[in-house]
CSV table of C-alpha atoms in Angstrom, one decimal:
chain,number,residue,atom,x,y,z
A,94,UNK,CA,98.0,131.7,104.0
A,95,UNK,CA,100.7,129.6,102.4
A,96,UNK,CA,104.0,131.0,103.0
A,97,UNK,CA,105.5,132.2,99.3
A,98,UNK,CA,108.0,129.9,97.8
A,99,UNK,CA,106.8,127.1,100.1
A,100,UNK,CA,105.4,124.7,97.4
A,101,UNK,CA,107.6,125.9,94.4
A,102,UNK,CA,108.4,122.1,93.4
A,103,UNK,CA,104.7,121.2,93.6
A,104,UNK,CA,103.1,123.8,91.7
A,105,UNK,CA,100.5,124.4,90.4
A,106,UNK,CA,98.2,122.7,93.0
A,107,UNK,CA,94.9,123.3,94.9
A,108,UNK,CA,95.3,124.8,98.6
A,109,UNK,CA,91.5,125.4,99.3
A,110,UNK,CA,90.4,123.5,102.4
A,111,UNK,CA,88.6,120.1,102.0
A,112,UNK,CA,85.1,119.7,102.3
A,113,UNK,CA,85.3,116.8,104.3
A,114,UNK,CA,87.1,115.5,107.6
A,115,UNK,CA,90.7,114.4,106.5
A,116,UNK,CA,94.1,113.7,108.1
A,117,UNK,CA,97.5,114.7,106.5
A,118,UNK,CA,99.9,112.0,107.3
A,119,UNK,CA,103.9,112.8,107.3
A,120,UNK,CA,107.2,111.9,107.8
A,121,UNK,CA,110.0,114.0,109.5
A,122,UNK,CA,112.5,113.1,106.9
A,123,UNK,CA,110.6,112.8,103.7
A,124,UNK,CA,113.1,113.9,101.0
A,125,UNK,CA,109.8,115.3,98.7
A,126,UNK,CA,107.9,117.0,101.3
A,127,UNK,CA,109.7,118.5,104.4
A,128,UNK,CA,107.6,118.8,107.7
A,129,UNK,CA,107.1,122.7,106.9
A,130,UNK,CA,105.2,122.1,103.9
A,131,UNK,CA,103.1,119.0,105.0
A,132,UNK,CA,102.3,121.1,108.2
A,133,UNK,CA,101.4,124.1,105.8
A,134,UNK,CA,99.0,121.9,103.3
A,135,UNK,CA,97.3,121.0,106.2
A,136,UNK,CA,96.6,123.8,107.4
A,137,UNK,CA,95.3,125.3,104.0
A,138,UNK,CA,93.2,122.5,103.7
A,139,UNK,CA,92.0,122.6,106.9
A,140,UNK,CA,92.8,118.7,107.9
A,141,UNK,CA,91.3,117.1,111.0
A,142,UNK,CA,94.5,116.2,111.7
A,143,UNK,CA,98.3,116.6,110.7
A,144,UNK,CA,100.0,113.5,112.0
A,145,UNK,CA,103.8,113.0,112.0
A,146,UNK,CA,105.0,109.5,111.9
A,147,UNK,CA,108.7,110.3,112.9
A,148,UNK,CA,111.3,109.1,110.2
A,149,UNK,CA,109.4,107.3,107.9
A,150,UNK,CA,111.0,108.4,104.8
A,151,UNK,CA,108.4,109.1,101.5
A,152,UNK,CA,105.7,107.2,102.3
A,153,UNK,CA,104.5,105.2,99.8
A,154,UNK,CA,104.6,101.5,98.9
A,155,UNK,CA,107.8,102.0,96.4
A,156,UNK,CA,110.0,102.8,99.7
A,157,UNK,CA,109.1,99.6,101.1
A,158,UNK,CA,106.3,100.3,103.4
A,159,UNK,CA,104.2,97.2,103.5
A,160,UNK,CA,101.6,96.5,105.5
A,161,UNK,CA,100.9,99.6,108.0
A,162,UNK,CA,98.4,99.2,110.9
A,163,UNK,CA,99.0,102.6,112.0
A,164,UNK,CA,98.0,103.8,108.5
A,165,UNK,CA,94.5,101.6,108.6
A,166,UNK,CA,93.9,102.7,112.0
A,167,UNK,CA,94.3,106.5,110.7
A,168,UNK,CA,91.9,105.9,107.6
A,169,UNK,CA,89.7,104.0,109.6
A,170,UNK,CA,89.2,106.9,112.1
A,171,UNK,CA,88.9,109.3,109.0
A,172,UNK,CA,86.1,107.4,107.7
A,173,UNK,CA,84.2,106.8,110.8
A,174,UNK,CA,84.2,110.9,111.0
A,175,UNK,CA,83.1,111.3,107.5
A,176,UNK,CA,80.1,108.8,108.3
A,177,UNK,CA,79.4,110.6,111.8
A,178,UNK,CA,79.2,114.3,109.7
A,179,UNK,CA,77.4,112.7,106.9
A,180,UNK,CA,74.4,111.8,108.8
A,181,UNK,CA,74.4,115.3,110.4
A,182,UNK,CA,74.1,116.7,106.9
């Protein structure tokens, strides 16, 4: 259950669980998505993992984030998990 008012700046958006393995990656000092909002989204979407990457600001290419090996590892993990899950369907 998403706390009332937590997503006031992002409404409307879908909070149904994802039908596939996923990771939600958030920063502890993102001015657009506070940690409580990120954690609530991860729970609502039933993400496989919710990962805080520390003080990274808003995580996107416009924020100066270039090559990001940690992000690639997270993505590779999710792809492998998806392929594993798909084989069991």
